[in-house]
Short mmCIF file of C-alpha atoms in Angstrom, two decimals:
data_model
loop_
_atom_site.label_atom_id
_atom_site.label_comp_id
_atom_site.label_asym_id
_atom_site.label_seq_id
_atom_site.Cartn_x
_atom_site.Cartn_y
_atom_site.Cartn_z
CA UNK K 1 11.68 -3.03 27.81
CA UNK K 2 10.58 -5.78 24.98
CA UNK K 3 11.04 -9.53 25.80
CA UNK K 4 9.96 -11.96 23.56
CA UNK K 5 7.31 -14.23 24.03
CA UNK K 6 8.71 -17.37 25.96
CA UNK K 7 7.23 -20.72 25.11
CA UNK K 8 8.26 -24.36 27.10
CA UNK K 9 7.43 -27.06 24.56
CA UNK K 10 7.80 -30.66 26.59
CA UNK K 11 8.50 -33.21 24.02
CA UNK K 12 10.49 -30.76 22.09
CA UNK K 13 12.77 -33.30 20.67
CA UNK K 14 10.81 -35.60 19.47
CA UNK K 15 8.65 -35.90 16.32
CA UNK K 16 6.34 -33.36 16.54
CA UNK K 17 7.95 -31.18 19.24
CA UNK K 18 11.25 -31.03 16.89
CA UNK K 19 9.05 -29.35 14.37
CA UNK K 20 6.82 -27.10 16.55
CA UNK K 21 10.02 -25.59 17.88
CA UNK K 22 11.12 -24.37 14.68
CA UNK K 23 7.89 -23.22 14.02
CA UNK K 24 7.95 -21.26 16.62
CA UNK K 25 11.48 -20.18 16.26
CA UNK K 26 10.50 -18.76 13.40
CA UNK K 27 7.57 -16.91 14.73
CA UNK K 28 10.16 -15.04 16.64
CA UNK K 29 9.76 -17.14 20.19
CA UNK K 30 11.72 -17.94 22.78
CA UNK K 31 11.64 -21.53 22.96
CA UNK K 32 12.92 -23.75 25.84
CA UNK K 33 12.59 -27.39 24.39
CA UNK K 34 12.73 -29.66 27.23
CA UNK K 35 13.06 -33.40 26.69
CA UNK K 36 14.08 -36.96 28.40
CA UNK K 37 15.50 -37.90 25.61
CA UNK K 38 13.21 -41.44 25.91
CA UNK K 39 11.79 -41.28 22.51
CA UNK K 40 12.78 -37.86 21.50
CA UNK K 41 16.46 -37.14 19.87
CA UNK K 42 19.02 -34.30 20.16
CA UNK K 43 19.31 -35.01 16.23
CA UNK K 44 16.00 -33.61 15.97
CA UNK K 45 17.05 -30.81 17.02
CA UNK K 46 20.85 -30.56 16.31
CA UNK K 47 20.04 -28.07 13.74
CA UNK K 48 18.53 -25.36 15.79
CA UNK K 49 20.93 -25.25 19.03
CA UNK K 50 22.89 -22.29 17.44
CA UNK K 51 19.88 -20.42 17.41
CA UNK K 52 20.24 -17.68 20.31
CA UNK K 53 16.29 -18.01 21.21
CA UNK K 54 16.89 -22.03 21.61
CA UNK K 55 17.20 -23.66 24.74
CA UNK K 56 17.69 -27.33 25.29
CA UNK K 57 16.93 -28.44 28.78
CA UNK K 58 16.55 -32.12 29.98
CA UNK K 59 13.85 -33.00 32.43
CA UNK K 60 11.51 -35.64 33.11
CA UNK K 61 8.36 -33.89 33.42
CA UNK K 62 6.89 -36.57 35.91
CA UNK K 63 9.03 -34.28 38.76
CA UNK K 64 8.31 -30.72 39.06
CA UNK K 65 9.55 -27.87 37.32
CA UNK K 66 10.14 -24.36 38.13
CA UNK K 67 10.82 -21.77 35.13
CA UNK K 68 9.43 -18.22 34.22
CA UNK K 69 7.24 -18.96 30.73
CA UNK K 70 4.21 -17.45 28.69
CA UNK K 71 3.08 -20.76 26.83
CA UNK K 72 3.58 -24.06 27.50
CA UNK K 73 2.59 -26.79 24.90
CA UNK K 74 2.65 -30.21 26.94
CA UNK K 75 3.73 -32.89 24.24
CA UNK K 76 6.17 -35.24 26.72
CA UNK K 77 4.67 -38.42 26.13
CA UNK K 78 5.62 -41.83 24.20
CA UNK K 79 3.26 -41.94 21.58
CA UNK K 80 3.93 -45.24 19.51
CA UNK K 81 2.50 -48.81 20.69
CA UNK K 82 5.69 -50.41 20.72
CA UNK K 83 7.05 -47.20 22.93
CA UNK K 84 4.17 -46.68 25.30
CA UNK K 85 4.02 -50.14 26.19
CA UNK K 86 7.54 -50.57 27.40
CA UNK K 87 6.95 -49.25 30.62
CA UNK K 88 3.25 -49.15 30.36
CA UNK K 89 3.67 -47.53 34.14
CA UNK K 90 5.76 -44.52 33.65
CA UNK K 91 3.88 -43.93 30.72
CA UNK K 92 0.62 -43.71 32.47
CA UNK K 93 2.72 -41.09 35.00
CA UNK K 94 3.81 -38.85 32.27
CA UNK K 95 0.10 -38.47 31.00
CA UNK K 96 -0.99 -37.83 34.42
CA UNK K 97 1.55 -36.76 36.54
CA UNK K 98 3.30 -34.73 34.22
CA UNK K 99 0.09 -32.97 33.57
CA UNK K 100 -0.32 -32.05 37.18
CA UNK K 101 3.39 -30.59 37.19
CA UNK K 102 2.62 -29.01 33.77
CA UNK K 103 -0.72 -27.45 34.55
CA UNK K 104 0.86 -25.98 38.01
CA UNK K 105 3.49 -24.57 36.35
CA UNK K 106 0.88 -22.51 34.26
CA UNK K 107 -0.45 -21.71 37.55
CA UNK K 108 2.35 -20.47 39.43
CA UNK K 109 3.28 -18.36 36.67
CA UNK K 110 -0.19 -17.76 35.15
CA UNK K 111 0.84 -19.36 31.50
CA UNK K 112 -1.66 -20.29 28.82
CA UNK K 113 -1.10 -24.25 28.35
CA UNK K 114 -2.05 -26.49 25.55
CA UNK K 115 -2.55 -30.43 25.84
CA UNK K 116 -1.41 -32.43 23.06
CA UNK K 117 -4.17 -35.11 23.59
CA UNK K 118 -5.29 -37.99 20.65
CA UNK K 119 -7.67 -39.59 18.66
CA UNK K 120 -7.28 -42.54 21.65
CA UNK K 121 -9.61 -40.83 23.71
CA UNK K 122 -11.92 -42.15 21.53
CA UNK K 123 -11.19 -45.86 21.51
CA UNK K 124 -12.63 -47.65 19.16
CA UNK K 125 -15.43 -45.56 17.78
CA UNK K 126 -19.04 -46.83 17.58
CA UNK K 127 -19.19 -42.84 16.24
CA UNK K 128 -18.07 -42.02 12.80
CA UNK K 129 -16.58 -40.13 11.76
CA UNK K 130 -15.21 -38.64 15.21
CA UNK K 131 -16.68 -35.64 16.88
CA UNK K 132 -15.85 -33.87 19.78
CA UNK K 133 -18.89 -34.22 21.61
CA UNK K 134 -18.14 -38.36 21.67
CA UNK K 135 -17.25 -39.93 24.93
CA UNK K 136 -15.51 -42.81 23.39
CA UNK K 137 -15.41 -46.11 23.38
CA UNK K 138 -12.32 -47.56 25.58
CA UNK K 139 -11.32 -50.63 27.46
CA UNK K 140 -9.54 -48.91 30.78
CA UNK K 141 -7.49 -52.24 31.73
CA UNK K 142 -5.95 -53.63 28.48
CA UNK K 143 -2.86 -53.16 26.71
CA UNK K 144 -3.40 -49.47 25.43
CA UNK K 145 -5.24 -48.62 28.46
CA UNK K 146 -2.02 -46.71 30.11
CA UNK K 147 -1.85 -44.44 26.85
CA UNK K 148 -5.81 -44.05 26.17
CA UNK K 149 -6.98 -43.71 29.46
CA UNK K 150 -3.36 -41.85 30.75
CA UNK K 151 -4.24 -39.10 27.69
CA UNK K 152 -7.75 -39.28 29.17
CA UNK K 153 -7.30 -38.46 32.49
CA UNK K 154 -5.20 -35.51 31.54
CA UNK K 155 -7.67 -33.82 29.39
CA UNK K 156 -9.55 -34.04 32.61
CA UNK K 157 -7.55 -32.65 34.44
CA UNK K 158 -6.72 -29.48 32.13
CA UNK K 159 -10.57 -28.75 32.55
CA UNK K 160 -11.06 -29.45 36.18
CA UNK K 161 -7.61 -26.74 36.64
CA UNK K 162 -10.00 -24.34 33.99
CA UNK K 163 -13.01 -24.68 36.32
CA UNK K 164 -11.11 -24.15 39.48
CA UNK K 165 -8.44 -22.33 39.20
CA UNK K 166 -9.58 -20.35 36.17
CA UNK K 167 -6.64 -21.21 33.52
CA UNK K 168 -6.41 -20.63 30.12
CA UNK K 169 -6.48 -24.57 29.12
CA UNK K 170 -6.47 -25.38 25.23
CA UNK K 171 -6.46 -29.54 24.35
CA UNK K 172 -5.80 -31.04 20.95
CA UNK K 173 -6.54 -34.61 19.79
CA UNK K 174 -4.16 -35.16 17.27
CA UNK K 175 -4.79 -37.65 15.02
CA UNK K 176 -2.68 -40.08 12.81
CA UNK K 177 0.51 -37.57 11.92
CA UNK K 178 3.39 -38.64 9.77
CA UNK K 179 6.71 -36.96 8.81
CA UNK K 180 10.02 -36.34 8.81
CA UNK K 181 11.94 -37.21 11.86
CA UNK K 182 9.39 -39.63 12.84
CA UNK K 183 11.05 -42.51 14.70
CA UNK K 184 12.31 -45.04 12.66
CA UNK K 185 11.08 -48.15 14.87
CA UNK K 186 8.43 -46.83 16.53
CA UNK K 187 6.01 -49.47 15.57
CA UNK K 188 3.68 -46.66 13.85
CA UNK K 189 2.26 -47.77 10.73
CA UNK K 190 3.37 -44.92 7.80
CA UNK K 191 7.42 -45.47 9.53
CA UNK K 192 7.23 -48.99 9.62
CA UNK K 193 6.09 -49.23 6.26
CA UNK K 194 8.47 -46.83 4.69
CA UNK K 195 11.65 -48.52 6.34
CA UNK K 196 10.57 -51.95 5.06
CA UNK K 197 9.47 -51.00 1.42
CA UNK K 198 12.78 -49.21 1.30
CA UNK K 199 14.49 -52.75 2.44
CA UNK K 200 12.39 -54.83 0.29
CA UNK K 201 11.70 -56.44 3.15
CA UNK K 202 8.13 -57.72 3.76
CA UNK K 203 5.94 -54.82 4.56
CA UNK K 204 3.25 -56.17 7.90
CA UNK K 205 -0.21 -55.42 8.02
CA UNK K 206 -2.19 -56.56 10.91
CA UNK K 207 -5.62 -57.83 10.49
CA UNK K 208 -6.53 -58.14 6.71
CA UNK K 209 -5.93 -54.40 6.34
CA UNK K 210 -9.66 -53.12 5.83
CA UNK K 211 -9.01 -50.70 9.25
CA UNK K 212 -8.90 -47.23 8.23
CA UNK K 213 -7.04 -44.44 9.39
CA UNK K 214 -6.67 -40.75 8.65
CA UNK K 215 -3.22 -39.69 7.98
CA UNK K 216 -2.27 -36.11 8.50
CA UNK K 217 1.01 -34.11 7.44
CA UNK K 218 3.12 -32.87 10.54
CA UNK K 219 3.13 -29.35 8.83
CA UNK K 220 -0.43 -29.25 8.59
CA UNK K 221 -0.78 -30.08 12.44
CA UNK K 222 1.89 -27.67 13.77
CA UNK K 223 -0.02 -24.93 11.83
CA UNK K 224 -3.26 -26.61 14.03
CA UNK K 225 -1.24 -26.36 17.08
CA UNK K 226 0.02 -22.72 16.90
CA UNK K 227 -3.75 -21.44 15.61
CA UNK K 228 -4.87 -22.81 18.65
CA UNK K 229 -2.66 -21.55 21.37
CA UNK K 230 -2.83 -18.51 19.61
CA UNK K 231 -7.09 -18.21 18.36
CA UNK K 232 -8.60 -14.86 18.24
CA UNK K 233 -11.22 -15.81 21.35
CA UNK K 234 -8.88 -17.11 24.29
CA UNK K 235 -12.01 -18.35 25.97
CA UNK K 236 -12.04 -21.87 23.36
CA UNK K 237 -10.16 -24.74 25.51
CA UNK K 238 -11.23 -26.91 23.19
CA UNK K 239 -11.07 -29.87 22.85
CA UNK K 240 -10.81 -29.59 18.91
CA UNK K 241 -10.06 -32.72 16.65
CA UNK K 242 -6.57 -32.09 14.86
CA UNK K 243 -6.31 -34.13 11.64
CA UNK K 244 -6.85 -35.27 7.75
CA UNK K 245 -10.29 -36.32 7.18
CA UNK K 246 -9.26 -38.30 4.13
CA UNK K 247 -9.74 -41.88 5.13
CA UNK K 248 -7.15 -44.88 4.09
CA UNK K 249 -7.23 -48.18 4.67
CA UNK K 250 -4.10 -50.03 5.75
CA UNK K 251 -4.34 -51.69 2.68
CA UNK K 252 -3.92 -48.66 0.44
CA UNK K 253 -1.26 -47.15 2.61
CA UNK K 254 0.42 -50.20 1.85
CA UNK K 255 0.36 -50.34 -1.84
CA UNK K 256 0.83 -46.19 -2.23
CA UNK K 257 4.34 -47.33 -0.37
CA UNK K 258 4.90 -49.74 -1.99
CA UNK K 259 4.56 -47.77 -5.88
CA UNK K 260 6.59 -44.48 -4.21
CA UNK K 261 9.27 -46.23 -3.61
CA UNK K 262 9.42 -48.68 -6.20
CA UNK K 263 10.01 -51.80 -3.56
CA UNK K 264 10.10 -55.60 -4.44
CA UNK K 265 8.36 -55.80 -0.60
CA UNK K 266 5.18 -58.15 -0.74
CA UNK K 267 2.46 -57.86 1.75
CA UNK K 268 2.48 -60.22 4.66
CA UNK K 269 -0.65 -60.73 7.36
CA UNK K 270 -0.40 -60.66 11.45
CA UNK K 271 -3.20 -61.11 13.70
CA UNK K 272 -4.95 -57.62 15.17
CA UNK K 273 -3.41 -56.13 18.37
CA UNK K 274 -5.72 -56.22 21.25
CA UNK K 275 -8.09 -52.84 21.16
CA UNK K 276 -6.98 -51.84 17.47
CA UNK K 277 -9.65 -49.54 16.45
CA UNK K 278 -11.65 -50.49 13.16
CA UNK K 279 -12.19 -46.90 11.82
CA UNK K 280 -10.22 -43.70 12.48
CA UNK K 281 -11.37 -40.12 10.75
CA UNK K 282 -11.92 -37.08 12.65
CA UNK K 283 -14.63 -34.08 12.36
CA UNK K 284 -12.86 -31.29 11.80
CA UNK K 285 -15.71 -28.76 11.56
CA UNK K 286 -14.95 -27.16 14.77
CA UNK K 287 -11.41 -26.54 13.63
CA UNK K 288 -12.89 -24.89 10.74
CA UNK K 289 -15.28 -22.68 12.18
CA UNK K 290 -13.00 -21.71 15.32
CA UNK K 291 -9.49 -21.91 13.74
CA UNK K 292 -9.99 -21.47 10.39
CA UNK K 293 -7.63 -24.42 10.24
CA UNK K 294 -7.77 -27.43 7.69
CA UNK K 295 -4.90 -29.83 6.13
CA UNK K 296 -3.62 -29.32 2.83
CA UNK K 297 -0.59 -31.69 1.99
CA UNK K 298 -2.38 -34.62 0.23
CA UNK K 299 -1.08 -38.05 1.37
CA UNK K 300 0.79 -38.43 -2.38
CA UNK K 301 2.94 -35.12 -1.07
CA UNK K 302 3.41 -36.13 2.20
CA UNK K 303 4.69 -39.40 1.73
CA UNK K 304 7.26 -38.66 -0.93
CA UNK K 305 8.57 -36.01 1.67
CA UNK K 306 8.51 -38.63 4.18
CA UNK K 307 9.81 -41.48 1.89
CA UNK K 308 12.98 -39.34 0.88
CA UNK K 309 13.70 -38.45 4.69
CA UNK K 310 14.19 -41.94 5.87
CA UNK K 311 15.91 -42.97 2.49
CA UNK K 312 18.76 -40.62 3.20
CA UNK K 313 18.32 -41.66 7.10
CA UNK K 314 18.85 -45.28 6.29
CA UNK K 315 21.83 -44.61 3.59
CA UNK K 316 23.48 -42.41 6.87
CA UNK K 317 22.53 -45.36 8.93
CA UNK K 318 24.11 -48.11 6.67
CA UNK K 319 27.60 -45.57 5.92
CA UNK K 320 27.86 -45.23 9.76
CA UNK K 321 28.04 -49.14 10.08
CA UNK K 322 30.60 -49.93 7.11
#
C-alpha cells in the first residue's frame, strides 16, 4: 500500500518553518510541524490546520521524541538577537541538545535529517565573501556565543553521527532571510525597520551603518531547503551556504524602507552590539553546481511583499486594541 512521504519539521511555526510546511504540503507531504510555541506562532500556521496531511504537535525538542518519520528538517531554534539572548542557556540546549534528540531520532528510525545552521558559524569574517571551506572567525564566550557556537556545535555533531553511525546528514547555513510572518519584534534588522518606517517612528541603525549584509527572500530559501533534502546525489551533507549574494549596507536598507513605504521616519545612530559582524555575503557556487539553486526575488520585490504583510499586521494589531 502507498503512504506518503512523512516529514517532522521542528520550528514549524515559526518564520521559516511556517513556510517550509506549506511548501511541503504542497509537494504532497505529510507534515508533522512541531513547535514550543517560544518564538514560533499558531497564526503562522492557522491557515493550514484543516489540511488532512497537517499535524500540529507541541514539544520542546531539548527532551526526546519518539515518532515514525522519513525527513526531518531541524529548524527549533530562536534565531533573533533580542530572542536568543533571553535565555542565552536554553538556547545553547536547543542547538545542542535538541540536535542530539533530533539526530537519534533519524537514527532510530533511519530518517534523512537536515540542519538549519547560519551564516554565524562564521563570525565575523576575515574571509569574503563567505565560503564553505572557512572556519570562521568567533568569540566562544560573548554575548552571541550561545547562538554561534550552539549552531556550531551542532553542525558538528550532524557529521560526527555521519561518520559513525553512517546517516544521511544534510546542513544549511542560512543567511540573512526576510519575509512574511517574520516576527514583528524580533530585533532583526529588515522587521525592525519595516514596523518603524510604517510608524514614522525613528528607524535605528547601529554603528554608522557601513556593515553589510546579504538579504535573501524566504521563498528563495525554502526552494534551497527542499533541493537539498531532496538533491539528486544523497551522498552531499553539505554544508552549503543558503543565501542572496547581493550585498547591502544597513544604510541602504534603511533608505529603500524608508522610499517603499513613504515614511516621515529619520535615521537615528546606536552604538555596535558586541561581535556584530562588519561584512556578511555568502558563496553560493556550491549551491549552484550541486543544487542548481540560486535566489531570484530582488530585494525591491521582496520588500514590498514584506512591507504590505506587516502593514495589514499592524492595522489588525491597532483594530484589535480599539
Amino acid at each position: 500500500m502507498y503512504r506518503k512521504t512523512r516529514v517532522l519539521v521542528t520550528g514549524g511555526a515559526g518564520f521559516l518553518g511556517s513556510h517550509l510546511c506549506e511548501r511541503l504540503l504542497k509537494e504532497g507531504y505529510e507534515v508533522i510541524c512541531l513547535d514550543n510555541c517560544f518564538t514560533g506562532s499558531k497564526q503562522n500556521i492557522l491557515h493550514l490546520h484543516n489540511d488532512p496531511n497537517f499535524e500540529f504537535l507541541r514539544h520542546d525538542i531539548t527532551f526526546p521524541l519518539y515518532l515514525e518519520v522519513d525527513q526531518i528538517y531541524n529548524l527549533a531554534c530562536p534565531a533573533s538577537p533580542i530572542h536568543y539572548q533571553f535565555d542565552p542557556v536554553q538556547t545553547t540546549k536547543t542547538s545542542v541538545h535538541g540536535a542530539i534528540n533530533m539526530l537519534g531520532l533519524a537514527k532510530r528510525v533511519r530518517a534523512k535529517i537536515m540542519q538549519a545552521s547560519t551564516s554565524e558559524v562564521y563570525g565575523d569574517p576575515e574571509m569574503h565573501p563567505q565560503q564553505e571551506s572557512y572556519w570562521g572567525n568567533v568569540n566562544p564566550i560573548g554575548m552571541r556565543s550561545c547562538y554561534d557556537e550552539g549552531k556550531r556545535c551542532a553542525e558538528t555533531l550532524f557529521f560526527d553521527y555521519k561518520r559513525q553511525h553512517n546517516l544521511r546528514i544534510k546542513v544549511a547555513r542560512i543567511f540573512n532571510t526576510y519575509g512574511p510572518r517574520m516576527h514583528p519584534n524580533d530585533g532583526r534588522v529588515v522587521s525592525n525597520f519595516i514596523v518603524q518606517a510604517l510608524k514614522n517612528e525613528p528607524i535605528t541603525v547601529y554603528g554608522d551603518g557601513s556593515q553589510t549584509r546579504s538579504f535573501c527572500y524566504v521563498d528563495d530559501l525554502v526552494e534551497g531547503f527542499y533541493r537539498l533534502m531532496n538533491v539528486t546525489d544523497d551522498a552531499f551533507s553539505g554544508p552549503v551556504n543558503l543565501g542572496n549574494p547581493g550585498e547591502f549596507t544597513i544604510l541602504q536598507l534603511a533608505n529603500l524602507v524608508i522610499e517603499y513605504t513613504n515614511s516621515k521616519s529619520e535615521i537615528i545612530y546606536k552604538p555596535l552590539p558586541e561581535n556584530d559582524p562588519r561584512k556578511r555575503r555568502p558563496d553560493i557556487t556550491l549551491a549552484k553546481e550541486v543544487l542548481g539553486w540560486q535566489p531570484y526575488t530582488k530585494l525591491e520585490q521582496g520588500l514590498l511583499k514584506t512591507i504590505t504583510y506587516f502593514d495589514k499586521y499592524l492595522t489588525q494589531e491597532e483594530a484589535a486594541a480599539q
